[in-house]
Coordinates of C-alpha atoms in Angstrom, one line a residue:
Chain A
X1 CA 19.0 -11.9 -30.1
X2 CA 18.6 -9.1 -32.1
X3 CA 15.4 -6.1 -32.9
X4 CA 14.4 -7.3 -29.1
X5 CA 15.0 -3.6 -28.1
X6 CA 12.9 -3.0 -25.2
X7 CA 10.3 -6.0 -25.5
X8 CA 7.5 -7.0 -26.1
X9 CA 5.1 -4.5 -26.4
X10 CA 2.8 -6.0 -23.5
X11 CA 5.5 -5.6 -21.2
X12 CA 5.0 -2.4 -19.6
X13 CA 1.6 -3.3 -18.8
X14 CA 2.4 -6.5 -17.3
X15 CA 5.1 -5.2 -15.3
X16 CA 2.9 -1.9 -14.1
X17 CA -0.1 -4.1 -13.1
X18 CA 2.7 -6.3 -11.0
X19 CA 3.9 -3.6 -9.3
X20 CA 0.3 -1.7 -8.3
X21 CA -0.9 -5.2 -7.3
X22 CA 2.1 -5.3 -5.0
X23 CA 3.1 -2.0 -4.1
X24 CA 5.8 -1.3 -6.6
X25 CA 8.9 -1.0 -3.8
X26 CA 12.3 -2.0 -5.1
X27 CA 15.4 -1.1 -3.5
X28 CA 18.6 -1.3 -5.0
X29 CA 21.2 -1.5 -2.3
X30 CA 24.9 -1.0 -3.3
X31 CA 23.7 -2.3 -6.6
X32 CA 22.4 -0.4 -9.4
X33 CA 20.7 -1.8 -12.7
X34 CA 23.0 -1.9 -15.8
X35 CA 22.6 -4.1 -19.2
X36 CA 25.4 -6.5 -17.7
X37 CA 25.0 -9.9 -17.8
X38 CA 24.0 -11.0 -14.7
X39 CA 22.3 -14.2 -12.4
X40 CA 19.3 -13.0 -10.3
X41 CA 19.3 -14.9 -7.5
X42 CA 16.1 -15.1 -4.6
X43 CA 14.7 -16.5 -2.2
X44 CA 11.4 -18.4 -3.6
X45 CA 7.5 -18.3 -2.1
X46 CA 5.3 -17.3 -4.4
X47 CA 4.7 -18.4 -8.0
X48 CA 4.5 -14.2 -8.3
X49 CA 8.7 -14.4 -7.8
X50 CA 10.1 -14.1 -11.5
X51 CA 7.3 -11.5 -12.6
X52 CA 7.7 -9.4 -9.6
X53 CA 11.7 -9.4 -9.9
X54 CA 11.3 -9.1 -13.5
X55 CA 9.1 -6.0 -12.9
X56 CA 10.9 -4.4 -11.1
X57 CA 14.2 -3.9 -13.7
X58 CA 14.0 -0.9 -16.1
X59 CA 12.6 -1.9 -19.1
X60 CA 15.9 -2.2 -21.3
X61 CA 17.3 -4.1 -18.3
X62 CA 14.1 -6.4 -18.3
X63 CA 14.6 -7.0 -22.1
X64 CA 17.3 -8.7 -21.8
X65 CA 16.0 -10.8 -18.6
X66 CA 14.3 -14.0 -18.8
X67 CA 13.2 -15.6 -15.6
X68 CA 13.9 -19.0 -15.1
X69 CA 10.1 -20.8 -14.4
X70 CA 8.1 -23.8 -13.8
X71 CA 6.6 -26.0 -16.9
X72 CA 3.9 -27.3 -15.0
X73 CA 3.0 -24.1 -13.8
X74 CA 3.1 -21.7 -16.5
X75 CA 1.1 -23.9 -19.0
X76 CA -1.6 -23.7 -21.3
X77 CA -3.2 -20.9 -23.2
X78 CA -3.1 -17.2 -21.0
X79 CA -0.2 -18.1 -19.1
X80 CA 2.2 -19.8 -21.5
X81 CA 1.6 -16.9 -23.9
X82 CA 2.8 -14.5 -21.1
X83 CA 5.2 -16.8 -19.9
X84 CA 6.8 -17.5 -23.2
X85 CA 6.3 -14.5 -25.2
X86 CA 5.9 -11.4 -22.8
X87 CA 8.3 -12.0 -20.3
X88 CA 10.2 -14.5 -22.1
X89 CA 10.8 -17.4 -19.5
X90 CA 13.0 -20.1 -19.5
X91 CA 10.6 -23.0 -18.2
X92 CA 11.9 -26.1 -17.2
X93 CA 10.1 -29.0 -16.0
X94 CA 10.3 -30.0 -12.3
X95 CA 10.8 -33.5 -12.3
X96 CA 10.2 -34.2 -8.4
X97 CA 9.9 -37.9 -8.7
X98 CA 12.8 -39.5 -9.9
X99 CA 13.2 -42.1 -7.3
X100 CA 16.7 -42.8 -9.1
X101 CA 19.5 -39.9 -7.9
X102 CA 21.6 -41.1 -11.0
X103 CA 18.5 -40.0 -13.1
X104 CA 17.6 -37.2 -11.3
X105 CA 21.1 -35.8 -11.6
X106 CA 21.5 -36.5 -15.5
X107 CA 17.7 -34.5 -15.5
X108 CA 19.6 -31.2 -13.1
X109 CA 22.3 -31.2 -15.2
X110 CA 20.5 -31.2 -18.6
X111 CA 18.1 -28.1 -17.0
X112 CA 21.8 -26.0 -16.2
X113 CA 22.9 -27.1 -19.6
X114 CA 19.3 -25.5 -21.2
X115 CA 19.2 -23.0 -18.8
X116 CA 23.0 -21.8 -20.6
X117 CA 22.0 -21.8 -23.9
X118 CA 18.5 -20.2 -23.6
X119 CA 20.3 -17.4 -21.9
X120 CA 22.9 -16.7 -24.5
X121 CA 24.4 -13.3 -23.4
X122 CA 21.1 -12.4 -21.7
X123 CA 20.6 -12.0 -17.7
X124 CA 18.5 -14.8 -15.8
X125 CA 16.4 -14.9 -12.6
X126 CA 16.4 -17.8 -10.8
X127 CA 15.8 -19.4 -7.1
X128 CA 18.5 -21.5 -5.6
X129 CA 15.8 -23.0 -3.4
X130 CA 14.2 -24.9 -6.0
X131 CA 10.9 -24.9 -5.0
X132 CA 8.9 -22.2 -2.9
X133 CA 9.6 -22.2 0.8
X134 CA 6.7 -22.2 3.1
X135 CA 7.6 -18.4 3.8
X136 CA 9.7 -19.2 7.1
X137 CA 13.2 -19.5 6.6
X138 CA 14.9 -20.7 3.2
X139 CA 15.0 -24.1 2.2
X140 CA 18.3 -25.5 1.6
X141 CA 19.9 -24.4 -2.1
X142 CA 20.3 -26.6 -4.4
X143 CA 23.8 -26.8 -6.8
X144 CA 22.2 -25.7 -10.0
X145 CA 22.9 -22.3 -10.2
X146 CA 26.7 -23.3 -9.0
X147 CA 26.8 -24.8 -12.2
X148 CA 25.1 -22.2 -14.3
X149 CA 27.7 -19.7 -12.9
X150 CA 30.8 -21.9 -13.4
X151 CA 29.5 -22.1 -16.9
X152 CA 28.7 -18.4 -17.3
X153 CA 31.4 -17.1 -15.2
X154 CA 31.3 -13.8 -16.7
X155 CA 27.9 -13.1 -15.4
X156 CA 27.6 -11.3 -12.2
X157 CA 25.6 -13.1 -9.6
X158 CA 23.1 -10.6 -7.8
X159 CA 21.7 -11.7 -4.7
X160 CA 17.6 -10.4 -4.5
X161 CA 15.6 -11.0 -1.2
X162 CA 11.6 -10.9 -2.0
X163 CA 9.8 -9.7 1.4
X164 CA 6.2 -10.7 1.6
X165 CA 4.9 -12.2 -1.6
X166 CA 4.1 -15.7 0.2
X167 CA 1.2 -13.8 1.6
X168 CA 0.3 -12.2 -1.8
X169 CA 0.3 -15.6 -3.2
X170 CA 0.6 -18.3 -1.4
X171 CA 1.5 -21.8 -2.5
X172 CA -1.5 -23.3 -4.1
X173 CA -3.7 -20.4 -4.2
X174 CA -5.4 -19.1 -7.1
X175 CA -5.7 -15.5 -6.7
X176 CA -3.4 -12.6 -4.8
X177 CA -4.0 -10.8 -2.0
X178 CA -2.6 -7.3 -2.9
X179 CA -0.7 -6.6 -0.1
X180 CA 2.8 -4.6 -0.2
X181 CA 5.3 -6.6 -1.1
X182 CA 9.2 -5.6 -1.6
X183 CA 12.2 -6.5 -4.2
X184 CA 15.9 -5.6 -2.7
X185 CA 18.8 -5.9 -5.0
X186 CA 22.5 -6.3 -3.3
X187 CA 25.9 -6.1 -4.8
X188 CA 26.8 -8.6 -6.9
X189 CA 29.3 -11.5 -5.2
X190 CA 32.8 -11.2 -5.3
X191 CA 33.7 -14.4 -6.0
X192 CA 36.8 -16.4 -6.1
X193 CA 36.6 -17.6 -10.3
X194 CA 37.6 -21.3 -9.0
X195 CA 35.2 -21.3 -5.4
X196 CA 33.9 -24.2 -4.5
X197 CA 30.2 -25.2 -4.8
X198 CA 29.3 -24.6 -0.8
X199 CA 31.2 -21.6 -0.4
X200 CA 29.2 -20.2 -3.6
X201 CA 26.1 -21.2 -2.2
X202 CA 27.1 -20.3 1.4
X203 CA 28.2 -16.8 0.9
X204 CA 24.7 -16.4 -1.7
X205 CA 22.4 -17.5 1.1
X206 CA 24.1 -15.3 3.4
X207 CA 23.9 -12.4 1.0
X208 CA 20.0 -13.0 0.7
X209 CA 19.5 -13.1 4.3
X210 CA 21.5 -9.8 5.0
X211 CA 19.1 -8.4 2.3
X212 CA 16.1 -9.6 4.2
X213 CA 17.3 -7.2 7.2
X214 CA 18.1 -3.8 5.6
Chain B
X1 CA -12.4 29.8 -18.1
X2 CA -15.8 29.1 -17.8
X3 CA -15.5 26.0 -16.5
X4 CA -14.0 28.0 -12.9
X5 CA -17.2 30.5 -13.5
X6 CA -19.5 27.3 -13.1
X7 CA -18.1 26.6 -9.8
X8 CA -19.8 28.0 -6.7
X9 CA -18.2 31.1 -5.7
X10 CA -17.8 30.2 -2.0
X11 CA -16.0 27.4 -3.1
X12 CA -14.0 28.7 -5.2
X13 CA -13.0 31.2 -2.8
X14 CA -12.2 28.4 -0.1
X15 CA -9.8 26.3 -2.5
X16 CA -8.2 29.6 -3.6
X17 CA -7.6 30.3 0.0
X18 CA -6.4 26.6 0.1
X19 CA -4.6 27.2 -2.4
X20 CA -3.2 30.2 -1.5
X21 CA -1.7 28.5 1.9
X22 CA -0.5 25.5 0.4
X23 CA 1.8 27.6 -1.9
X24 CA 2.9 29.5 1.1
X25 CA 3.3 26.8 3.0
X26 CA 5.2 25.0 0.6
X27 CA 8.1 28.1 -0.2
X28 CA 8.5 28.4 3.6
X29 CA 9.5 24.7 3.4
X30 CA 11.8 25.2 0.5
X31 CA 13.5 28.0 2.1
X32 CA 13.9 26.0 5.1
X33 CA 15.6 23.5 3.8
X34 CA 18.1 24.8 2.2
X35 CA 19.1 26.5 5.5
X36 CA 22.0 24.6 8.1
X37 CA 19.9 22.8 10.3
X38 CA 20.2 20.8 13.6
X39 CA 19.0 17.1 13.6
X40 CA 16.1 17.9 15.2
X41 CA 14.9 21.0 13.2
X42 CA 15.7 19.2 9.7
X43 CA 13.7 15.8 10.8
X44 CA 10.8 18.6 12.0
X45 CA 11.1 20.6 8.2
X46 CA 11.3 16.9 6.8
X47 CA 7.7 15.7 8.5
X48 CA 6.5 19.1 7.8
X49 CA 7.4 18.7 3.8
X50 CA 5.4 15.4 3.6
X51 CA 2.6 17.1 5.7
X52 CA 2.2 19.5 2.9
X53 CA 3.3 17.5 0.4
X54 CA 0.0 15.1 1.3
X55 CA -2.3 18.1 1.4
X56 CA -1.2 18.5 -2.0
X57 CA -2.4 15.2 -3.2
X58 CA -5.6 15.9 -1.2
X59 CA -6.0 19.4 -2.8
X60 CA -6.1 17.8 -6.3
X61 CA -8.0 15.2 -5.7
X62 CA -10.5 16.9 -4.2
X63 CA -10.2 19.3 -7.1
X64 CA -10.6 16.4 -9.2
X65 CA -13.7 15.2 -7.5
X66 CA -14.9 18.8 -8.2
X67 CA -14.6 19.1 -11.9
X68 CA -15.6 15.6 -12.8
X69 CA -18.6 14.8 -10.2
X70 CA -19.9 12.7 -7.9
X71 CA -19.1 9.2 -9.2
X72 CA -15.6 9.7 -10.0
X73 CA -15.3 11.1 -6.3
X74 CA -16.7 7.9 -4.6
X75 CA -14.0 6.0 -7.5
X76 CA -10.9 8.0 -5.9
X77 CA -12.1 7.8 -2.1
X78 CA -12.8 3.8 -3.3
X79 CA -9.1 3.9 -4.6
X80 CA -7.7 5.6 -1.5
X81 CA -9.5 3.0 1.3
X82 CA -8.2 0.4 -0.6
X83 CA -4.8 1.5 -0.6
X84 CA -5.2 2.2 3.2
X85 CA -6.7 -1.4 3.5
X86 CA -3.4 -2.7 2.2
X87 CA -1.5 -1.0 4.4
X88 CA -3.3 -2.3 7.2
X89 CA -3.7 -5.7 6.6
X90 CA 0.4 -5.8 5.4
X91 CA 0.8 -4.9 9.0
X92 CA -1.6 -7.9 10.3
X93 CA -0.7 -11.1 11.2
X94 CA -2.7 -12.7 8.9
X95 CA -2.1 -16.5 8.0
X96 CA -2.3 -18.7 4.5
X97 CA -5.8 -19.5 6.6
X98 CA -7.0 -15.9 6.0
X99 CA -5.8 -15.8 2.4
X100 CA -9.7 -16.5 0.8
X101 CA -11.4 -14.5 3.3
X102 CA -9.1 -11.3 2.3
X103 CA -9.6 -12.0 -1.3
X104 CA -13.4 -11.3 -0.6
X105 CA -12.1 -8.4 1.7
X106 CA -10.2 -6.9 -1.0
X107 CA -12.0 -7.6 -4.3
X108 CA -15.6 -7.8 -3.0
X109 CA -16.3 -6.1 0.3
X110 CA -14.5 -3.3 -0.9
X111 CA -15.9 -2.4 -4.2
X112 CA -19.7 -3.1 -2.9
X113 CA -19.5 -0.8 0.0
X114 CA -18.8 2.1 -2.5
X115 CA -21.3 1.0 -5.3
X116 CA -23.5 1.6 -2.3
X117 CA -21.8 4.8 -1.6
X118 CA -22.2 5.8 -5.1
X119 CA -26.0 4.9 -5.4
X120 CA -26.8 6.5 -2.4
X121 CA -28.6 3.5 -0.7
X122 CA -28.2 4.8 3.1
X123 CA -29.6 1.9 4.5
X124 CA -27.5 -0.2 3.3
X125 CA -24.0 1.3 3.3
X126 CA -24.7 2.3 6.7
X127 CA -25.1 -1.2 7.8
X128 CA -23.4 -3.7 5.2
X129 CA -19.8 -3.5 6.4
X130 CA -21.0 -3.4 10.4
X131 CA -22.8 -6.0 9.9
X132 CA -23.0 -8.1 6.9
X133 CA -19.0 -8.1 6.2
X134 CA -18.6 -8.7 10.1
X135 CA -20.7 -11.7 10.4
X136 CA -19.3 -12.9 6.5
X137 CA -15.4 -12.8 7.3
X138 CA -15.5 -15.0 10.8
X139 CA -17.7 -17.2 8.4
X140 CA -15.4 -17.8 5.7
X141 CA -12.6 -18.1 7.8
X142 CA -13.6 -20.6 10.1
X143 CA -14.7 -22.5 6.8
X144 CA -10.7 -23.2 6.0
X145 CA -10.6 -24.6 9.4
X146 CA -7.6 -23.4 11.3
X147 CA -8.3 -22.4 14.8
X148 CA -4.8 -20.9 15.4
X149 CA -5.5 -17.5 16.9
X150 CA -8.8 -17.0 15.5
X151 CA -10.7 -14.7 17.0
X152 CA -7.9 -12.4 17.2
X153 CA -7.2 -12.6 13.4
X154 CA -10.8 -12.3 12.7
X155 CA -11.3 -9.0 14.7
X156 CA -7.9 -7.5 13.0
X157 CA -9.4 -8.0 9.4
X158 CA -13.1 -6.6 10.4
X159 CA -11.2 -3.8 12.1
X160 CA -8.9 -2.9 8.8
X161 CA -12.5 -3.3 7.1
X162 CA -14.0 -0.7 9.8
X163 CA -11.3 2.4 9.6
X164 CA -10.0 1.8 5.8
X165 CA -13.4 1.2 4.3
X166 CA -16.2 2.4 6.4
X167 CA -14.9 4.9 8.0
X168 CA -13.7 6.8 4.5
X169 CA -16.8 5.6 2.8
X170 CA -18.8 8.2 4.6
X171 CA -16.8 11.0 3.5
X172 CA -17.6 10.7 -0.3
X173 CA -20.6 9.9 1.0
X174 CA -21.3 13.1 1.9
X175 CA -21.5 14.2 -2.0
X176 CA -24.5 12.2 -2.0
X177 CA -26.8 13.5 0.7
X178 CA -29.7 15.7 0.0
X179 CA -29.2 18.8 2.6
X180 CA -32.2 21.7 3.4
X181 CA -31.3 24.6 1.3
X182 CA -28.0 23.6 0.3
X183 CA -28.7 21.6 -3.0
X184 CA -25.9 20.9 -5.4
X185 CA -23.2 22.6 -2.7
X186 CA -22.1 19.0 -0.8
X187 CA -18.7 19.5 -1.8
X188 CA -18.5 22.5 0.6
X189 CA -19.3 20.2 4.4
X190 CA -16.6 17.6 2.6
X191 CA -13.9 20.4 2.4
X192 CA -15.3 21.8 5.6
X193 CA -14.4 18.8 6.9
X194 CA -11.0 18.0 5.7
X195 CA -9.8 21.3 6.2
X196 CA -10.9 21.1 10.3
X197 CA -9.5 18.0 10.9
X198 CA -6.6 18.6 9.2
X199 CA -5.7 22.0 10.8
X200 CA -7.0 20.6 14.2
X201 CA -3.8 18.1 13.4
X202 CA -1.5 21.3 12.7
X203 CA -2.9 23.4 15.4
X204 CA -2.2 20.5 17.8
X205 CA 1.1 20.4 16.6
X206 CA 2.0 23.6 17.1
X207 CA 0.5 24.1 20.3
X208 CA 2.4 21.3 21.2
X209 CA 5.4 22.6 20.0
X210 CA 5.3 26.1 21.7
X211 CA 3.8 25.1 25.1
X212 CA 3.3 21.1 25.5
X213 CA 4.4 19.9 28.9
X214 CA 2.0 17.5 30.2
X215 CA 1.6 14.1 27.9
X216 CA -1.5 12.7 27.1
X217 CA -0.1 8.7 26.6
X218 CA 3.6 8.7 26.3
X219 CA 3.8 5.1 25.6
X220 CA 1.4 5.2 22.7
X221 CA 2.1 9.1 20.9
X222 CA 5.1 10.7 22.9
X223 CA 3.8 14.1 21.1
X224 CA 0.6 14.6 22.2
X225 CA 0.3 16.5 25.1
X226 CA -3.1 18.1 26.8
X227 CA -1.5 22.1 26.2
X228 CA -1.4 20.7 22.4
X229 CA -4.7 19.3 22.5
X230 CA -6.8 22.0 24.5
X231 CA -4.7 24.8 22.5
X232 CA -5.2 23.2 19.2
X233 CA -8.8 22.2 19.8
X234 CA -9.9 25.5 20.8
X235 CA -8.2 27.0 17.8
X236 CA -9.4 24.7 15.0
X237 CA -12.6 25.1 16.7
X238 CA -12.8 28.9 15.9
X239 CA -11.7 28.3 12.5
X240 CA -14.4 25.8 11.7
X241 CA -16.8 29.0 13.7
X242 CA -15.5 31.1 10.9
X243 CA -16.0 28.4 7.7
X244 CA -19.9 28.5 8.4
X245 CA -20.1 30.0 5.5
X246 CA -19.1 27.0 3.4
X247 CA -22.0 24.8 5.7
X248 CA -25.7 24.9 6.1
X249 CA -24.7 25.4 9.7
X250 CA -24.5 28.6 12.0
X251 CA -21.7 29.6 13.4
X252 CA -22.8 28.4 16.8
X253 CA -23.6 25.1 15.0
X254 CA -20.2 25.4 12.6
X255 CA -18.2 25.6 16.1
X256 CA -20.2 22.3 17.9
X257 CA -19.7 20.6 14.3
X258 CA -15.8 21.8 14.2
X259 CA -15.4 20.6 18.0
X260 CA -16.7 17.1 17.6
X261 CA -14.9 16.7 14.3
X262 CA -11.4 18.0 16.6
X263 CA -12.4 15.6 19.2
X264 CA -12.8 12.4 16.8
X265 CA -9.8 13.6 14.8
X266 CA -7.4 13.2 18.1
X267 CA -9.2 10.2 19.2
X268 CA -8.7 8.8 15.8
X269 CA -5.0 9.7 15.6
X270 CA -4.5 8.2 19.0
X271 CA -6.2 5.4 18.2
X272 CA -4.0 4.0 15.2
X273 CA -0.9 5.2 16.9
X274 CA -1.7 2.6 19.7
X275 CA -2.3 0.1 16.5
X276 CA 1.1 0.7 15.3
X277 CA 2.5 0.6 18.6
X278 CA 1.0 -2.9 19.3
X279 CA 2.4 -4.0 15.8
X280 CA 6.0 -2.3 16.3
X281 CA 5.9 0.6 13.6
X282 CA 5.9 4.1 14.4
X283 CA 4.4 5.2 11.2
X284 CA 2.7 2.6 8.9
X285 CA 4.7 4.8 5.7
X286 CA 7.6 2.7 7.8
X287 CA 6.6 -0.8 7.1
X288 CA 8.5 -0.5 3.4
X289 CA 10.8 2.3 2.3
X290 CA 9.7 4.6 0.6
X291 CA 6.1 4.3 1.1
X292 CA 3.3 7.2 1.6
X293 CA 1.8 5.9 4.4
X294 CA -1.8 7.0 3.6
X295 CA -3.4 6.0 6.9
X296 CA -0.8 7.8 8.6
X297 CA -2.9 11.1 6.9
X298 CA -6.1 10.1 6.9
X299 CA -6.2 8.5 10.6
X300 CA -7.9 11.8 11.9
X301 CA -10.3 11.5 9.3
X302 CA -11.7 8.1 9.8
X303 CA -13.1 8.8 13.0
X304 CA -14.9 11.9 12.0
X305 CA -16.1 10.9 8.9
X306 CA -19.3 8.8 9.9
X307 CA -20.0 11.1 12.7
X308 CA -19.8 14.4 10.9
X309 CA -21.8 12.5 7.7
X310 CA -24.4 11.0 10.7
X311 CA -25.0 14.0 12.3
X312 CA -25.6 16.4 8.9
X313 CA -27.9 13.8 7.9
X314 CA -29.7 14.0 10.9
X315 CA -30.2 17.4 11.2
X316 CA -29.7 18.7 8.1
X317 CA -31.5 16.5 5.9
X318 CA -34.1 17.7 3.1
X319 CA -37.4 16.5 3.3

């Protein structure tokens, strides 16, 4: 992916009118941004998620950063050009309904297999939940992003908790509420390169929630 | 050069004063600092460093507000109750329930009260929050249809409406009245204003500091205490005495103006710290690292806003 150098030219904007809506406050604990490859991982309430993470990484970090995003959502005219061309998504679709697991299993492993390629040597930002919580606790974590690690084991995985944007945005609202809203970054995981799928996800949602406290 | 010759000499001699202070204030800091400290000293040189650090801000804004008029003052007030706003309501309990009702809060409520600010329609900015935007967000709310703690969520919003928006509104809203004899000059009363209250907070302080025994409300503001209070009352008082000459006022009139504005600004401070109290938070810069906390400085200032705006009006109005 080459002559990206530090985005599009939009960026900026987008990413300064993200962080005055919310408040701008990032925190990188024990962490600090570097052009590594890396796998953002969050916890998920808001539709707001990707762009606010996104935001949040200097901008030759966030060149080199596609958020990982919902089809359904970020379609048609405004919204897929931002999606697709200023912050450079990956979109998938969520396919919800398969009542077939076999099926629904081929479609999560084709996603982790697109979600690879599409990121090349590039960083990605993605929710292990799946779906946006209610804004309690987590949801359970799906096995996806166990997958897109053991295939891009070189990536660091960088646990991110997201404090407050279910109020900003709340599922199935139109408009935010421009309350202030926080991004923390963590160390990356030190995992084991042959771990298991439930200690990776284990130790990640752990890592989240000990973000959520600092 | 010319530009300073414009501005009214007496107010140009009170920012330079200002002026003058804040750079002292702000190389007794520095030197401070780079002294060894105990804990308590540093975190009292620390608090003291984002007092000044605030006044600052204030300073150039208000300089700002000077140089380019009228309207872009009322736009930076508008900008700073809205940033206050969101501090508030990020401390509220609000629900998915309230979501529509702050949208209209934040994007309508707020903008209108200060294009009526800005055209000068007393009648209407006196009364549109108080009452319009009170009966209009119970309204919309109990449109969505969840009863869960109503009343009580309700009442926080109008309240984060009341001191964020309101209450601030009238201090712009000073540029815009027409006083007896004193056309042209309403940027002195605001600095008059600001600069009371906010020495009434320092002169509490250090009052407080030197010979504070006897607490006002431990469990709400551990700091206040009545030798503070009286001490720095009584001294802000006779400062506001001597910046008659910035006012239509006497200096009899200067020193009632300068008490009530001391009173409001304590009641106002005590106020919001038994808000943050309720909520948990000792400061509401506290609720995400690293941020200013602007009601934190302007709390004294909400309360005697309206008053001090009311009462010039009253007595001091052309015509």
């Amino acid at each position: 992916m080459t002559g990206l150098g530090t985005g599009h030219p939009l960026a900026p904007m987008l990413a300064g009118s993200v962080r005055l809506l919310c408040g701008g406050s990032s925190r990188w604990v024990g962490v600090t941004p570097e052009p590594v490859q890396r796998i953002y991982c969050a916890n998920h309430t808001s539709h707001l998620d990707a762009l606010v993470i996104w935001a949040a990484l200097p901008p030759q970090v966030r060149a080199r950063t596609r958020p990982v995003a919902a089809a359904d959502y970020w379609r048609g005219g405004l919204r897929q050009w931002l999606a697709t061309k200023v912050f450079r998504a990956i979109l998938l679709e969520r396919g919800t309904n398969e009542a077939d697991p076999a099926a629904r299993r081929a479609r999560a492993i084709a996603a982790v297999e697109r979600t690879a390629a599409a990121m090349g040597e590039d960083s990605v930002i993605l929710f292990p939940e799946g779906t946006r919580g209610s804004g309690g606790s987590m949801g359970p974590f799906k096995s996806g992003v166990y997958h897109l690690w053991r295939l891009r084991p070189q990536a660091q995985v960088v646990p991110v908790h997201l404090h407050n944007l279910g109020r900003v945005l709340p599922k199935g609202e139109f408009a935010p509420v421009p309350l202030l809203a926080s991004v923390t970054l963590g160390p990356p995981l030190a995992l084991a390169p042959d771990c298991s799928c439930e200690t990776f996800l284990s130790e990640l949602r752990m890592a989240i929630e000990g973000l959520g406290a600092v | 050069m010319s530009v300073l010759a414009s501005i009214d000499p007496e107010l140009r001699l009170a920012f330079g004063g200002i002026l003058a202070l804040l750079v002292v204030a702000s190389l007794v800091v520095a030197v401070l600092r780079r002294r060894p400290l105990s804990q308590k000293a540093r975190a009292t040189v620390e608090d003291s460093a984002a007092r000044i650090r605030a006044w600052w801000m204030m300073a150039v804004v208000f300089a700002v507000s000077v140089a380019l008029g009228k309207i872009v003052s009322v736009v930076l007030f508008g900008i700073l109750s809205f940033l206050a706003l969101r501090e508030f309501v990020t401390l509220t309990p609000t629900i998915r329930a309230d979501h529509a009702t702050l949208l209209w809060t934040f994007w309508v409520l707020t903008p209108l009260q200060y294009v009526l600010v800005g055209i000068g329609w007393y009648g209407m900015f006196t009364i549109f929050i108080p009452v319009y935007a009170f009966l209009f967000v119970p309204i919309r709310t109990a449109l969505v249809g969840d009863p869960e703690r109503f009343l009580e969520r309700t009442s926080k919003i109008q309240w984060g409406l009341m001191v964020a928006v309101y209450c601030v509104s009238h201090a712009p809203a000073l540029l815009l009245l027409e006083l007896r004899d004193f056309h042209g000059q309403n940027a002195k009363p605001l600095l008059f204003l600001v600069v009371v209250v906010q020495s009434s907070d320092v002169f509490q302080y250090l009052w407080g500091k030197t010979l504070g025994k006897h607490k006002i409300a431990p469990a709400i503001s551990p700091n206040k205490t009545w030798e503070g209070f009286l001490g720095g009352v009584a001294t802000a008082t006779a400062l506001g005495s001597g910046l008659a000459w910035l006012t239509p006022f006497t200096h009899l009139q200067a020193a009632g103006m300068a008490l009530l504005v001391c009173l409001l600004g304590f009641a106002g401070g005590l106020t919001m710290s038994a808000i943050k109290r309720d909520r948990g938070v000792k400061d509401f810069g506290a609720i995400l690292v690293g941020h200013g906390g602007i009601l934190d400085r302007i709390d004294s200032l909400c309360f005697s806003a309206p008053v001090f705006f009311h009462l010039c009006r009253y007595f001091w109005n052309a015509g």
